[in-house]
Short mmCIF file of C-alpha atoms in Angstrom, two decimals:
data_model
loop_
_atom_site.label_atom_id
_atom_site.label_comp_id
_atom_site.label_asym_id
_atom_site.label_seq_id
_atom_site.Cartn_x
_atom_site.Cartn_y
_atom_site.Cartn_z
CA MET A 1 -20.45 5.02 -17.00
CA HIS A 2 -20.57 7.69 -19.65
CA LEU A 3 -20.38 10.53 -16.94
CA SER A 4 -17.67 8.61 -15.46
CA TRP A 5 -15.82 8.44 -18.83
CA SER A 6 -16.29 12.38 -19.47
CA LEU A 7 -14.90 13.60 -16.11
CA PHE A 8 -11.71 11.53 -17.13
CA ILE A 9 -11.43 13.15 -20.30
CA SER A 10 -11.68 16.03 -19.07
CA PHE A 11 -9.20 15.39 -16.26
CA LEU A 12 -6.78 14.38 -19.04
CA LEU A 13 -7.51 17.85 -21.03
CA PHE A 14 -7.14 19.95 -18.11
CA SER A 15 -3.66 18.60 -16.77
CA CYS A 16 -2.17 18.71 -20.32
CA LEU A 17 -3.33 22.71 -20.15
CA ILE A 18 -2.08 23.21 -16.43
CA TYR A 19 1.31 21.75 -17.34
CA SER A 20 1.86 23.59 -20.22
CA GLN A 21 2.03 26.90 -17.92
CA GLU A 22 3.68 25.19 -14.51
CA ASN A 23 7.12 24.89 -13.26
CA LYS A 24 7.82 20.89 -13.99
CA GLN A 25 10.34 20.18 -10.93
CA ILE A 26 7.57 19.64 -8.27
CA GLN A 27 8.19 16.39 -6.61
CA PHE A 28 4.88 14.74 -6.09
CA LYS A 29 5.23 11.92 -3.28
CA LEU A 30 2.91 8.67 -2.60
CA LEU A 31 1.35 11.61 0.23
CA GLY A 32 0.63 14.71 -0.10
CA GLN A 33 2.34 16.43 3.35
CA ASP A 34 5.68 14.91 1.40
CA ASP A 35 5.76 16.41 -1.92
CA GLU A 36 8.95 17.83 -2.72
CA MET A 37 8.49 21.77 -3.27
CA SER A 38 10.89 23.74 -0.64
CA PHE A 39 12.47 25.60 -3.98
CA LEU A 40 9.35 27.28 -4.24
CA SER A 41 10.21 29.29 -1.47
CA GLU A 42 13.35 30.82 -3.24
CA LYS A 43 11.90 31.33 -6.54
CA GLU A 44 10.99 34.78 -7.63
CA SER A 45 8.92 34.71 -10.40
CA LYS A 46 6.59 32.25 -10.45
CA SER A 47 3.85 30.67 -12.60
CA VAL A 48 -0.07 30.92 -11.94
CA TYR A 49 0.09 27.02 -10.90
CA GLU A 50 2.93 27.79 -8.52
CA LYS A 51 0.98 30.83 -6.91
CA LEU A 52 -1.48 28.65 -5.95
CA LYS A 53 0.26 25.83 -4.87
CA TRP A 54 2.46 27.10 -2.11
CA ILE A 55 1.56 30.79 -0.47
CA ASP A 56 4.23 32.52 1.22
CA LEU A 57 2.85 33.97 4.27
CA LYS A 58 6.26 35.86 5.44
CA ASN A 59 8.89 34.93 8.83
CA ASN A 60 9.03 31.40 7.60
CA ASN A 61 4.92 30.78 7.42
CA SER A 62 3.65 29.25 4.59
CA LEU A 63 0.30 27.05 3.61
CA SER A 64 0.42 25.17 0.29
CA PHE A 65 -2.50 23.15 -1.49
CA GLY A 66 -2.58 19.66 -3.44
CA GLY A 67 -3.94 17.02 -4.42
CA SER A 68 -4.79 14.36 -7.11
CA TYR A 69 -7.43 12.61 -9.29
CA ARG A 70 -7.40 8.81 -10.10
CA PHE A 71 -10.09 6.82 -12.30
CA GLN A 72 -10.10 3.39 -12.58
CA ALA A 73 -11.71 1.17 -15.11
CA GLU A 74 -11.65 -2.76 -14.27
CA SER A 75 -12.50 -5.72 -14.73
CA PHE A 76 -12.59 -9.53 -14.30
CA ILE A 77 -13.47 -13.00 -16.22
CA ASN A 78 -14.17 -15.87 -14.46
CA GLU A 79 -13.88 -13.21 -11.08
CA ASN A 80 -14.44 -16.23 -8.81
CA PHE A 81 -12.53 -18.83 -10.66
CA ASN A 82 -15.96 -20.14 -12.67
CA HIS A 83 -17.97 -19.66 -15.72
CA GLN A 84 -21.31 -19.17 -13.88
CA GLY A 85 -22.76 -15.66 -14.27
CA ALA A 86 -22.31 -13.28 -16.74
CA GLN A 87 -18.99 -12.60 -17.42
CA ASP A 88 -18.96 -8.58 -18.82
CA ASN A 89 -18.36 -7.29 -15.19
CA ILE A 90 -16.58 -3.94 -15.93
CA TRP A 91 -17.17 -0.94 -13.12
CA TYR A 92 -15.43 2.50 -12.53
CA LEU A 93 -13.74 3.58 -9.78
CA ASN A 94 -13.20 7.32 -8.63
CA ARG A 95 -11.07 8.82 -6.44
CA ILE A 96 -10.34 12.36 -5.65
CA LEU A 97 -8.08 13.79 -2.35
CA LEU A 98 -7.66 17.46 -1.72
CA HIS A 99 -5.24 18.49 1.01
CA ALA A 100 -4.10 21.93 2.80
CA LEU A 101 -0.70 22.18 4.39
CA PHE A 102 0.02 25.52 6.90
CA LYS A 103 3.51 25.38 8.21
CA ILE A 104 4.22 28.05 11.40
CA ASN A 105 8.51 28.88 11.44
CA GLN A 106 9.28 25.13 10.81
CA LYS A 107 8.03 24.65 14.80
CA PHE A 108 4.23 23.46 13.40
CA ASP A 109 2.31 21.75 10.95
CA ALA A 110 -1.15 21.54 10.60
CA TYR A 111 -2.54 18.98 7.81
CA ILE A 112 -5.93 17.90 6.28
CA GLU A 113 -6.92 15.78 3.75
CA LEU A 114 -10.30 15.62 2.26
CA SER A 115 -11.05 12.19 0.17
CA SER A 116 -14.35 11.37 -1.87
CA SER A 117 -14.21 7.43 -3.18
CA THR A 118 -16.73 6.21 -5.26
CA ALA A 119 -17.87 3.43 -7.36
CA ILE A 120 -19.77 2.93 -10.31
CA GLY A 121 -21.61 -0.45 -11.90
CA LYS A 122 -19.49 -2.68 -9.46
CA THR A 123 -22.38 -4.96 -8.16
CA ASN A 124 -20.31 -5.89 -4.51
CA VAL A 125 -18.87 -3.20 -2.79
CA SER A 126 -16.76 -3.06 -0.44
CA PRO A 127 -15.24 -0.92 2.17
CA VAL A 128 -11.82 -0.50 0.26
CA ASP A 129 -14.26 0.45 -2.82
CA LYS A 130 -16.16 3.47 -1.59
CA ASP A 131 -16.44 5.94 0.89
CA LEU A 132 -18.46 8.55 -0.54
CA LEU A 133 -16.91 11.72 1.26
CA ALA A 134 -14.24 11.37 4.51
CA VAL A 135 -11.23 12.68 6.67
CA ASN A 136 -8.72 10.62 5.20
CA GLN A 137 -5.77 12.63 7.17
CA ALA A 138 -5.90 15.81 9.68
CA PHE A 139 -3.20 15.98 11.66
CA ALA A 140 -1.06 18.57 13.99
CA ALA A 141 2.66 17.89 14.35
CA TYR A 142 5.31 20.15 16.68
CA TYR A 143 8.81 20.11 16.08
CA PHE A 144 10.86 20.17 19.49
CA ASN A 145 13.90 20.71 17.53
CA SER A 146 15.57 19.21 14.37
CA ASN A 147 15.37 15.83 16.22
CA TRP A 148 12.30 15.44 18.01
CA SER A 149 8.48 15.63 16.90
CA LEU A 150 5.46 14.73 17.86
CA LEU A 151 2.17 14.12 15.56
CA LEU A 152 -1.55 13.72 16.63
CA GLY A 153 -4.45 13.24 14.41
CA ARG A 154 -5.53 10.95 11.49
CA GLU A 155 -2.75 9.62 9.13
CA ASN A 156 -2.28 7.18 5.98
CA LEU A 157 0.79 4.96 8.21
CA GLY A 158 3.04 3.25 6.14
CA PHE A 159 6.50 1.42 7.69
CA GLY A 160 9.96 0.26 5.88
CA SER A 161 9.00 -1.94 2.70
CA ARG A 162 5.23 -1.50 3.45
CA ARG A 163 4.45 -5.59 3.70
CA LEU A 164 3.05 -5.10 7.23
CA VAL A 165 1.93 -1.38 7.81
CA ASP A 166 0.70 0.15 4.45
CA VAL A 167 -0.88 2.70 3.03
CA ARG A 168 -3.20 0.66 1.00
CA GLU A 169 -2.73 2.72 -2.17
CA GLY A 170 -3.62 -0.19 -4.52
CA PRO A 171 -7.71 -0.15 -3.39
CA ASN A 172 -9.66 3.06 -3.92
CA VAL A 173 -9.83 3.88 -0.18
CA ARG A 174 -6.46 4.48 1.65
CA ARG A 175 -6.04 3.09 5.39
CA SER A 176 -6.25 5.89 8.38
CA PHE A 177 -5.08 5.51 11.65
CA ASP A 178 -6.40 7.39 14.87
CA LEU A 179 -2.74 8.13 16.23
CA ALA A 180 -0.65 9.59 18.88
CA ARG A 181 3.15 9.43 17.56
CA ILE A 182 6.38 10.60 18.45
CA ASP A 183 9.42 10.78 16.14
CA TYR A 184 13.00 10.66 16.64
CA LYS A 185 15.77 11.35 13.52
CA ASN A 186 18.84 12.24 12.55
CA GLU A 187 21.56 11.87 9.12
CA THR A 188 21.57 8.03 10.21
CA THR A 189 18.64 7.15 12.15
CA LYS A 190 14.65 7.25 12.40
CA LEU A 191 12.62 6.21 15.38
CA THR A 192 8.65 6.23 15.48
CA THR A 193 6.64 5.21 18.12
CA PHE A 194 3.12 5.20 18.13
CA PHE A 195 -0.44 3.88 19.44
CA ALA A 196 -3.05 4.19 16.87
CA ILE A 197 -6.93 2.95 16.32
CA PRO A 198 -7.65 1.90 12.77
CA VAL A 199 -10.38 3.74 10.83
CA LYS A 200 -13.17 1.56 10.21
CA ASN A 201 -14.50 3.01 6.47
CA LYS A 202 -18.23 3.17 5.96
CA GLU A 203 -20.02 4.19 2.42
CA GLY A 204 -21.32 7.52 3.37
CA ALA A 205 -19.93 11.24 3.89
CA PHE A 206 -18.46 11.89 7.02
CA ASP A 207 -19.94 9.03 8.91
CA ASN A 208 -16.36 7.20 9.80
CA ASP A 209 -15.91 7.27 13.63
CA TYR A 210 -12.77 9.10 15.40
CA VAL A 211 -11.24 7.11 17.81
CA LYS A 212 -13.86 4.56 18.38
CA SER A 213 -13.20 0.94 17.94
CA SER A 214 -12.38 -2.27 19.73
CA GLU A 215 -9.32 -2.49 17.80
CA THR A 216 -5.73 -1.22 18.62
CA PHE A 217 -2.30 -1.24 16.91
CA SER A 218 0.79 0.00 18.81
CA GLY A 219 4.72 -0.01 18.51
CA VAL A 220 8.38 1.07 17.92
CA TYR A 221 10.21 1.05 14.67
CA LEU A 222 13.73 1.89 14.34
CA SER A 223 15.42 2.07 11.12
CA LYS A 224 19.21 2.60 10.96
CA ASN A 225 21.36 3.62 8.09
CA PHE A 226 25.08 2.90 7.58
CA HIS A 227 26.27 2.70 4.15
CA LYS A 228 24.25 2.23 0.93
CA TYR A 229 24.49 -1.79 1.41
CA ILE A 230 24.11 -1.88 5.44
CA ASN A 231 20.92 -0.87 6.37
CA PHE A 232 18.41 -2.40 8.91
CA ASP A 233 14.72 -1.87 10.75
CA ILE A 234 14.25 -3.09 13.52
CA TYR A 235 10.18 -3.10 14.55
CA GLY A 236 8.24 -4.68 17.40
CA PHE A 237 4.29 -4.53 17.00
CA TYR A 238 1.29 -4.91 19.14
CA GLN A 239 -2.42 -5.58 17.74
CA LYS A 240 -5.39 -5.77 19.36
CA ASP A 241 -8.27 -7.33 17.83
CA ASP A 242 -11.77 -8.83 19.06
CA ASP A 243 -14.06 -11.50 16.73
CA VAL A 244 -11.37 -12.41 14.26
CA THR A 245 -11.24 -15.87 12.45
CA TYR A 246 -9.17 -18.01 11.02
CA ALA A 247 -9.44 -21.38 9.83
CA ILE A 248 -9.83 -22.70 13.20
CA GLY A 249 -12.75 -20.23 14.22
CA THR A 250 -13.44 -16.60 15.57
CA ALA A 251 -11.99 -15.12 19.01
CA ASP A 252 -10.17 -12.14 20.20
CA GLU A 253 -6.70 -12.19 19.56
CA ARG A 254 -3.69 -10.03 21.16
CA ARG A 255 -0.61 -10.54 18.95
CA TYR A 256 3.00 -9.30 19.10
CA THR A 257 5.12 -9.07 16.19
CA PHE A 258 8.54 -8.76 16.10
CA GLY A 259 10.48 -8.21 13.26
CA GLY A 260 14.03 -7.09 11.42
CA ARG A 261 14.63 -5.81 7.75
CA TYR A 262 18.21 -6.09 6.09
CA PHE A 263 18.30 -3.97 2.71
CA GLY A 264 20.23 -2.18 0.66
CA SER A 265 22.73 -1.97 -2.70
CA TYR A 266 26.13 -3.36 -3.89
CA LYS A 267 27.14 -2.45 -7.49
CA ASN A 268 24.37 -3.28 -9.82
CA VAL A 269 22.77 -5.68 -7.11
CA THR A 270 19.40 -4.70 -4.86
CA PHE A 271 18.48 -6.34 -1.74
CA ASN A 272 16.00 -6.56 0.62
CA ASN A 273 15.62 -9.13 3.26
CA GLU A 274 12.59 -8.95 6.13
CA ALA A 275 11.87 -11.77 8.54
CA ALA A 276 8.98 -11.50 11.51
CA TYR A 277 7.89 -13.68 14.45
CA GLN A 278 4.54 -13.49 15.62
CA LEU A 279 3.57 -14.43 19.45
CA GLY A 280 0.70 -13.87 21.72
CA LEU A 281 -2.89 -15.04 22.18
CA PHE A 282 -6.00 -16.53 19.96
CA GLY A 283 -9.02 -17.14 22.42
CA ASN A 284 -6.89 -19.99 24.62
CA ASN A 285 -5.06 -20.32 21.81
CA LYS A 286 -1.17 -19.37 21.85
CA ILE A 287 0.01 -17.62 18.55
CA ASN A 288 3.51 -19.40 16.96
CA ALA A 289 3.99 -17.83 13.63
CA TYR A 290 6.34 -16.21 11.19
CA THR A 291 7.50 -15.21 7.96
CA LEU A 292 10.53 -14.65 5.39
CA SER A 293 11.09 -12.97 2.52
CA LEU A 294 13.93 -12.48 0.46
CA ASN A 295 14.14 -10.37 -2.70
CA ALA A 296 16.94 -9.42 -5.20
CA GLU A 297 17.50 -7.49 -8.25
CA TYR A 298 20.00 -7.16 -11.02
CA ALA A 299 20.01 -3.88 -13.01
CA THR A 300 21.20 -4.02 -16.40
CA LYS A 301 21.09 -2.22 -19.76
CA PHE A 302 20.08 -4.88 -21.47
CA ILE A 303 16.40 -3.36 -22.56
CA GLY A 304 15.66 0.14 -23.04
CA ASP A 305 17.51 2.59 -20.29
CA LYS A 306 17.46 0.46 -17.75
CA THR A 307 16.36 -3.19 -17.13
CA THR A 308 15.80 -4.78 -14.18
CA ILE A 309 15.74 -8.54 -13.20
CA GLY A 310 14.54 -10.13 -10.12
CA LEU A 311 13.51 -12.86 -7.47
CA LYS A 312 11.34 -12.64 -4.41
CA THR A 313 10.41 -15.52 -2.53
CA GLU A 314 8.19 -15.74 0.41
CA LEU A 315 7.50 -18.45 3.31
CA ILE A 316 4.28 -17.46 5.35
CA SER A 317 3.34 -19.47 7.96
CA GLY A 318 -0.15 -21.28 8.21
CA ASP A 319 -1.56 -23.08 11.45
CA LYS A 320 0.03 -26.61 11.34
CA ASN A 321 -3.13 -28.58 13.25
CA ARG A 322 -6.35 -27.47 14.61
CA ASN A 323 -6.63 -29.37 17.70
CA ASP A 324 -2.87 -28.50 19.45
CA ASN A 325 -3.95 -25.47 21.10
CA ARG A 326 -1.71 -23.36 18.83
CA LEU A 327 -2.17 -20.86 16.03
CA ASN A 328 0.46 -20.90 13.37
CA THR A 329 -1.47 -18.84 11.17
CA PHE A 330 0.63 -15.51 10.20
CA ASP A 331 -1.37 -12.24 10.72
CA ALA A 332 0.30 -9.57 7.71
CA LEU A 333 -1.36 -6.93 9.74
CA TYR A 334 -2.16 -3.93 7.84
CA PRO A 335 -0.32 -5.08 4.37
CA ARG A 336 -0.88 -3.62 0.74
CA GLY A 337 -4.81 -3.93 -0.54
CA ALA A 338 -2.90 -5.52 -3.86
CA TYR A 339 -0.46 -7.57 -2.24
CA PHE A 340 -0.14 -10.02 -5.09
CA GLY A 341 -0.93 -7.59 -7.87
CA ARG A 342 -3.85 -5.09 -8.26
CA VAL A 343 -5.78 -8.67 -8.59
CA ALA A 344 -5.51 -9.30 -4.82
CA ARG A 345 -6.92 -13.09 -4.99
CA PHE A 346 -4.39 -14.08 -2.60
CA GLY A 347 -3.25 -12.52 1.47
CA PRO A 348 -0.04 -13.07 2.70
CA SER A 349 -0.95 -15.62 5.12
CA ASN A 350 -0.18 -19.66 5.16
CA LEU A 351 1.48 -19.50 1.61
CA ILE A 352 4.56 -20.24 -0.16
CA ASP A 353 5.56 -18.37 -3.11
CA ILE A 354 8.11 -17.80 -5.64
CA HIS A 355 8.13 -14.40 -7.68
CA PRO A 356 10.49 -14.11 -10.54
CA TYR A 357 10.05 -10.56 -12.57
CA ILE A 358 11.47 -8.19 -15.07
CA ASN A 359 11.00 -4.31 -15.48
CA THR A 360 12.26 -1.84 -18.12
CA ILE A 361 12.11 1.63 -18.63
CA TYR A 362 12.65 3.42 -21.92
CA SER A 363 12.17 7.62 -21.52
CA LYS A 364 8.74 7.76 -20.23
CA TYR A 365 7.67 4.11 -20.86
CA TYR A 366 7.99 1.44 -18.16
CA VAL A 367 7.53 -2.15 -18.82
CA ALA A 368 6.74 -4.95 -16.29
CA ILE A 369 6.06 -8.59 -16.60
CA ASP A 370 6.13 -11.53 -13.62
CA TYR A 371 5.59 -14.56 -12.51
CA ASP A 372 4.04 -15.94 -9.22
CA VAL A 373 3.80 -19.36 -8.39
CA PHE A 374 2.08 -20.25 -4.84
CA TRP A 375 1.60 -23.11 -2.27
CA ARG A 376 -0.13 -23.79 0.83
CA TYR A 377 2.68 -23.56 3.56
CA SER A 378 0.12 -26.08 5.73
CA LYS A 379 -2.17 -28.52 4.13
CA ASN A 380 -4.39 -28.13 7.47
CA ASP A 381 -5.18 -24.39 7.13
CA GLY A 382 -6.94 -22.53 4.17
CA VAL A 383 -5.88 -19.56 1.61
CA TYR A 384 -6.74 -16.34 2.92
CA ASP A 385 -7.71 -13.25 0.41
CA ALA A 386 -6.24 -9.61 0.29
CA ALA A 387 -8.25 -8.84 3.97
CA LEU A 388 -7.08 -11.33 5.40
CA PHE A 389 -10.46 -13.37 5.37
CA LEU A 390 -10.53 -16.97 5.01
CA GLN A 391 -11.16 -17.43 1.16
CA TYR A 392 -10.89 -21.21 0.69
CA PRO A 393 -11.33 -23.79 3.77
CA SER A 394 -8.82 -26.51 3.90
CA THR A 395 -11.08 -29.27 2.01
CA ASN A 396 -8.76 -30.84 0.64
CA THR A 397 -4.81 -32.29 1.11
CA SER A 398 -3.49 -30.58 -2.48
CA ALA A 399 -0.70 -27.80 -1.35
CA PHE A 400 -0.47 -26.36 -5.14
CA ILE A 401 -2.95 -23.59 -5.11
CA GLY A 402 -1.93 -21.73 -8.62
CA HIS A 403 0.04 -19.49 -11.25
CA GLN A 404 -0.22 -15.82 -11.63
CA ILE A 405 1.32 -14.16 -14.56
CA GLY A 406 1.01 -10.19 -14.47
CA THR A 407 1.74 -7.04 -16.67
CA VAL A 408 1.88 -3.54 -16.05
CA THR A 409 2.63 -1.14 -18.58
CA GLY A 410 2.48 2.44 -17.90
CA PHE A 411 3.77 5.94 -19.67
CA ASN A 412 4.68 8.87 -17.26
CA PHE A 413 3.33 11.79 -19.57
CA THR A 414 4.49 14.50 -17.11
CA ASN A 415 5.34 14.53 -13.29
CA HIS A 416 1.55 15.49 -12.99
CA LEU A 417 -0.12 12.90 -14.85
CA ASN A 418 0.29 8.95 -15.35
CA ILE A 419 -1.25 6.61 -17.45
CA GLU A 420 -0.89 2.57 -16.33
CA LEU A 421 -2.45 -0.77 -17.77
CA GLU A 422 -2.14 -4.03 -15.46
CA THR A 423 -3.18 -7.45 -16.42
CA ASN A 424 -3.24 -10.82 -14.50
CA ILE A 425 -4.26 -14.50 -15.12
CA ILE A 426 -4.55 -16.73 -12.56
CA ILE A 427 -4.46 -20.31 -13.36
CA PRO A 428 -5.71 -22.87 -10.87
CA GLY A 429 -3.64 -25.57 -9.03
CA ASN A 430 -5.01 -29.07 -7.51
CA PHE A 431 -6.27 -27.31 -3.85
CA LEU A 432 -8.65 -24.83 -6.01
CA LYS A 433 -9.67 -27.06 -8.41
CA GLN A 434 -10.64 -29.23 -5.66
CA ASN A 435 -12.68 -26.36 -3.95
CA GLY A 436 -14.97 -26.04 -7.19
CA ALA A 437 -12.56 -23.23 -8.22
CA THR A 438 -11.79 -24.88 -11.80
CA ALA A 439 -11.68 -22.00 -14.21
CA SER A 440 -8.54 -19.78 -14.92
CA LEU A 441 -9.15 -15.83 -13.88
CA PHE A 442 -8.17 -13.14 -16.14
CA HIS A 443 -8.23 -9.36 -14.63
CA SER A 444 -7.11 -5.82 -15.91
CA VAL A 445 -7.32 -2.40 -14.69
CA LEU A 446 -6.74 0.77 -16.24
CA THR A 447 -5.70 3.68 -14.22
CA ALA A 448 -5.18 7.23 -14.81
CA GLU A 449 -3.91 9.54 -12.06
CA TYR A 450 -3.09 13.21 -12.29
CA LYS A 451 -1.58 14.90 -9.53
CA PHE A 452 -1.47 19.16 -8.13
#
């Protein structure tokens, strides 16, 4: 614990020193390969940091480096919705990402990113908590022209609003795929077709397999932007997975997902609506499942520099009848690990939720407050966790799961350094109480991340 805090403080001091010497205009993105630093190619006088960040190899060739360090201190009270056992469970998560990008004449990219994710003080370590040393991404991309490209290798994958396919940034270990993908893009259109194999994370050093799994994921994703308030995504996915467990049992699954998204903004209103339907086979059972998500928010200056007031609601189907040879439980495929906040107690299957929220920004500070209320879509199906494993079986006829109240308070010191505190409290409803989960759960996580 003392070593973890020492590393954390050292990184804070180091970040402040480096920041005083480097250019402030580099824009860091979620994925390192998307960092925006093109202005360095034309800048004549570069700082020491900029010279290390981006190296001109002449003839439109370049080599760039970067990465991030993230520290998290996480704690629960009544972690399993009961008062049993010690309640002073606090652990520390550390994640380091280091990457290099080699670009040749705007025709070829070679990218590699190593990751190290560790957990200190946590008793039950999961695959999303610890991966001592791994190749998180390693791919080569060839650009046939300004429109078409081919990518082969290992990559973090995300589409659209990332409700169904996400990088999984919340947990300590990101999600990777070994894949082949072809992309087309112009000013208003982006089309991606791919075939991928999810990487199964292991705890050791360089022990994750390459292109070795019974699970596959493939599909097509089309984005079309007509106007700032008329934008559409249309997609079709196919997932093959063996030995999957739902409330009705365990079997091999072959699932197709077809969906669409309509999003944009009009004056001060932003909206993001999405629907998806699933069919296929789960053993001898036919799959018929769906989800509908509606989200609208209004921007004003009620508090601070900008205030956003929003409302989101989701309908996510669950299995209606265990004996009708049909599976109605929606599978969210590869969603965010923190789908309903970093507390991550409920996953996007068999749920109805209503989620009002308010966010405000003042200078470099931001605060978000949200309230979420959950019901079971079907009383014959259970409640699933963030990894889509059945957590609470359907042992009673109550639909109400509970209330969740969350806050996020953060401060952006620079575009390199951010500190954020998130808290959540979940008050059990009748369904959880009748499953023996009677105590309110409290969760907090302090996150500090430095990008370079």
